[in-house]
Amino acid sequence: MHLIQIVMLVCVTLLATACGSGSDSADSVNSSSSQSSASSSSIAAAISKGIDPERFLDGALAEDISTVDCTLSDGTASTCYQVTINGAPSNADIGPFCPPSITSDASEGGIWFDGSGEVYELDGAFIMNLDTLYGSEWMLYDSVTGLINITDTQLACESAARPNVDPAYQNYCVECKLEYTGGPVQQTFLIPTQPVALNSPERLGFDIGLGLNGVVFAGPAPVDAILSNYTIAAFDDCGGHINPAEGYHYHAAIGCAQSEPESDGHAAMIGVALDGYGIYAMTDDLGLEPEGLDECRGHSDTERGYHYHAASPGENMFIGCYHGAQGDIVETRL
Ligand SMILES: [Zn+2]
Ligand SMILES: [Zn+2]
């Protein structure tokens, strides 16, 4: 189980708002309360709108959003949306991940990216070419049968999907099944109702936010560690994969989490970061990426306030850092 590492910053002089409703509404899990908090938050939208609970796709959430008191990572006393996601996409399938054989076409496998900018189709030809791409030690398939080495048991998954890979599973394509965790891993996020900008950006943790379709957005996949063990931790075509502790999570924005387009042609919203700022797709409806993004991949406009734009999948990240004080992940239920 993973816990967000929280860095406490001492100096925050800019408080966007204190919200001040004073309602300790941990038990108010009904849609009318979430709607009223959504409309009140959008009134204070001059700096940033934060999230709109209504944006989540049908089936993404395990329970209605409520508003609770919370303390942000910089010590700010605030209110947060308590959002429990189902941990499985409400609008897309999971997998496939590893192609079964060196004759498999792209439809039988997912994708791979290593942060170099490239996104590779995980087909048989890619597996056969790994020695050219990464070095002569790579051999992920049986040269007689053409079958690809895949972690196809819970033990194999757990032995290979960890930093200290069992040497027996070097030269494997790694995939895990949701049944190994007893099904989708529901996680509860506390997301600031009003984002609070930090004086300086902060490093991302493992889970950096959540998608509008109920899937965790993770920070960059540890591709150096994965590749140093001669493994490919396969992603599906949505940029997601499963590990035994976290369940299913995304490492890239590939269009599986987004809501309907923005009316002004701006890129579509895909999720929200742990600091409450919205995360939008990389490109707008003309296919253009905004210019002048900051190091966190954020910028501001009059309609949305401060918000992020996801990086391209080949960059192995959604955003670069946190612009604001973060909420927390309070519970993981298996
Ligand atoms: Zn991962
Ligand atoms: Zn924008």
PDB file of N, CA and C in Angstrom, residues 26-31 34 53 56 59-66 68 82-86 186-189 330-331 333:
ATOM      1  N   ALA A  26     -18.706  15.172   7.116  1.00  0.00           N
ATOM      2  CA  ALA A  26     -18.146  13.873   6.747  1.00  0.00           C
ATOM      3  C   ALA A  26     -19.228  12.842   6.472  1.00  0.00           C
ATOM      4  N   ASP A  27     -20.372  13.063   7.066  1.00  0.00           N
ATOM      5  CA  ASP A  27     -21.408  12.054   6.885  1.00  0.00           C
ATOM      6  C   ASP A  27     -22.454  12.455   5.860  1.00  0.00           C
ATOM      7  N   SER A  28     -22.252  13.593   5.219  1.00  0.00           N
ATOM      8  CA  SER A  28     -23.271  14.049   4.271  1.00  0.00           C
ATOM      9  C   SER A  28     -22.959  13.532   2.878  1.00  0.00           C
ATOM     10  N   VAL A  29     -23.251  12.286   2.688  1.00  0.00           N
ATOM     11  CA  VAL A  29     -22.940  11.682   1.394  1.00  0.00           C
ATOM     12  C   VAL A  29     -24.200  11.628   0.537  1.00  0.00           C
ATOM     13  N   ASN A  30     -24.679  12.781   0.199  1.00  0.00           N
ATOM     14  CA  ASN A  30     -25.811  12.781  -0.738  1.00  0.00           C
ATOM     15  C   ASN A  30     -25.541  13.789  -1.824  1.00  0.00           C
ATOM     16  N   SER A  31     -26.196  13.609  -2.946  1.00  0.00           N
ATOM     17  CA  SER A  31     -25.844  14.405  -4.119  1.00  0.00           C
ATOM     18  C   SER A  31     -26.231  15.867  -3.946  1.00  0.00           C
ATOM     19  N   SER A  34     -23.308  17.707  -2.498  1.00  0.00           N
ATOM     20  CA  SER A  34     -22.183  17.891  -3.402  1.00  0.00           C
ATOM     21  C   SER A  34     -22.516  18.931  -4.455  1.00  0.00           C
ATOM     22  N   PRO A  53     -17.478  18.624  -9.227  1.00  0.00           N
ATOM     23  CA  PRO A  53     -17.809  17.205  -9.010  1.00  0.00           C
ATOM     24  C   PRO A  53     -18.683  16.611 -10.099  1.00  0.00           C
ATOM     25  N   PHE A  56     -17.286  14.179 -13.173  1.00  0.00           N
ATOM     26  CA  PHE A  56     -16.924  12.764 -13.178  1.00  0.00           C
ATOM     27  C   PHE A  56     -17.915  11.960 -14.020  1.00  0.00           C
ATOM     28  N   GLY A  59     -20.395   6.094 -13.184  1.00  0.00           N
ATOM     29  CA  GLY A  59     -19.734   4.850 -12.803  1.00  0.00           C
ATOM     30  C   GLY A  59     -18.316   5.021 -12.307  1.00  0.00           C
ATOM     31  N   ALA A  60     -17.807   6.256 -12.310  1.00  0.00           N
ATOM     32  CA  ALA A  60     -16.425   6.469 -11.884  1.00  0.00           C
ATOM     33  C   ALA A  60     -16.275   6.403 -10.369  1.00  0.00           C
ATOM     34  N   LEU A  61     -17.328   6.788  -9.661  1.00  0.00           N
ATOM     35  CA  LEU A  61     -17.204   6.960  -8.215  1.00  0.00           C
ATOM     36  C   LEU A  61     -17.931   5.860  -7.456  1.00  0.00           C
ATOM     37  N   ALA A  62     -17.335   5.467  -6.319  1.00  0.00           N
ATOM     38  CA  ALA A  62     -17.923   4.407  -5.505  1.00  0.00           C
ATOM     39  C   ALA A  62     -19.020   4.952  -4.596  1.00  0.00           C
ATOM     40  N   GLU A  63     -18.984   6.247  -4.330  1.00  0.00           N
ATOM     41  CA  GLU A  63     -20.015   6.878  -3.511  1.00  0.00           C
ATOM     42  C   GLU A  63     -20.093   8.347  -3.896  1.00  0.00           C
ATOM     43  N   ASP A  64     -21.157   9.022  -3.478  1.00  0.00           N
ATOM     44  CA  ASP A  64     -21.303  10.434  -3.806  1.00  0.00           C
ATOM     45  C   ASP A  64     -20.195  11.250  -3.147  1.00  0.00           C
ATOM     46  N   ILE A  65     -19.843  12.331  -3.792  1.00  0.00           N
ATOM     47  CA  ILE A  65     -18.821  13.219  -3.253  1.00  0.00           C
ATOM     48  C   ILE A  65     -19.391  14.000  -2.076  1.00  0.00           C
ATOM     49  N   SER A  66     -18.622  14.086  -1.005  1.00  0.00           N
ATOM     50  CA  SER A  66     -19.014  14.930   0.119  1.00  0.00           C
ATOM     51  C   SER A  66     -17.923  15.973   0.354  1.00  0.00           C
ATOM     52  N   VAL A  68     -15.587  17.772   3.283  1.00  0.00           N
ATOM     53  CA  VAL A  68     -15.128  17.555   4.658  1.00  0.00           C
ATOM     54  C   VAL A  68     -14.050  18.577   5.009  1.00  0.00           C
ATOM     55  N   GLN A  82     -14.318  14.897  -0.726  1.00  0.00           N
ATOM     56  CA  GLN A  82     -13.940  13.507  -0.452  1.00  0.00           C
ATOM     57  C   GLN A  82     -14.464  12.664  -1.608  1.00  0.00           C
ATOM     58  N   VAL A  83     -13.536  12.176  -2.393  1.00  0.00           N
ATOM     59  CA  VAL A  83     -13.892  11.515  -3.651  1.00  0.00           C
ATOM     60  C   VAL A  83     -13.372  10.081  -3.605  1.00  0.00           C
ATOM     61  N   THR A  84     -14.269   9.134  -3.638  1.00  0.00           N
ATOM     62  CA  THR A  84     -13.863   7.722  -3.649  1.00  0.00           C
ATOM     63  C   THR A  84     -14.085   7.153  -5.048  1.00  0.00           C
ATOM     64  N   ILE A  85     -12.976   6.799  -5.663  1.00  0.00           N
ATOM     65  CA  ILE A  85     -13.063   6.273  -7.029  1.00  0.00           C
ATOM     66  C   ILE A  85     -13.133   4.749  -7.003  1.00  0.00           C
ATOM     67  N   ASN A  86     -13.720   4.227  -8.065  1.00  0.00           N
ATOM     68  CA  ASN A  86     -13.897   2.778  -8.145  1.00  0.00           C
ATOM     69  C   ASN A  86     -12.603   2.041  -8.449  1.00  0.00           C
ATOM     70  N   GLN A 186     -10.429   0.499  -4.619  1.00  0.00           N
ATOM     71  CA  GLN A 186     -11.058   1.804  -4.405  1.00  0.00           C
ATOM     72  C   GLN A 186     -10.138   2.676  -3.558  1.00  0.00           C
ATOM     73  N   GLN A 187     -10.030   3.934  -3.930  1.00  0.00           N
ATOM     74  CA  GLN A 187      -9.204   4.852  -3.150  1.00  0.00           C
ATOM     75  C   GLN A 187      -9.977   6.142  -2.911  1.00  0.00           C
ATOM     76  N   THR A 188      -9.807   6.693  -1.732  1.00  0.00           N
ATOM     77  CA  THR A 188     -10.502   7.922  -1.364  1.00  0.00           C
ATOM     78  C   THR A 188      -9.522   9.085  -1.343  1.00  0.00           C
ATOM     79  N   PHE A 189      -9.814  10.074  -2.151  1.00  0.00           N
ATOM     80  CA  PHE A 189      -8.972  11.263  -2.256  1.00  0.00           C
ATOM     81  C   PHE A 189      -9.635  12.425  -1.525  1.00  0.00           C
ATOM     82  N   VAL A 330      -6.816   9.151   1.756  1.00  0.00           N
ATOM     83  CA  VAL A 330      -7.055   8.767   3.141  1.00  0.00           C
ATOM     84  C   VAL A 330      -7.338   7.294   3.330  1.00  0.00           C
ATOM     85  N   GLU A 331      -7.579   6.590   2.263  1.00  0.00           N
ATOM     86  CA  GLU A 331      -7.998   5.218   2.478  1.00  0.00           C
ATOM     87  C   GLU A 331      -7.807   4.425   1.202  1.00  0.00           C
ATOM     88  N   ARG A 333      -9.071   0.713  -0.019  1.00  0.00           N
ATOM     89  CA  ARG A 333      -9.828  -0.470   0.379  1.00  0.00           C
ATOM     90  C   ARG A 333      -9.614  -1.574  -0.634  1.00  0.00           C
TER      91      ARG A 333
END
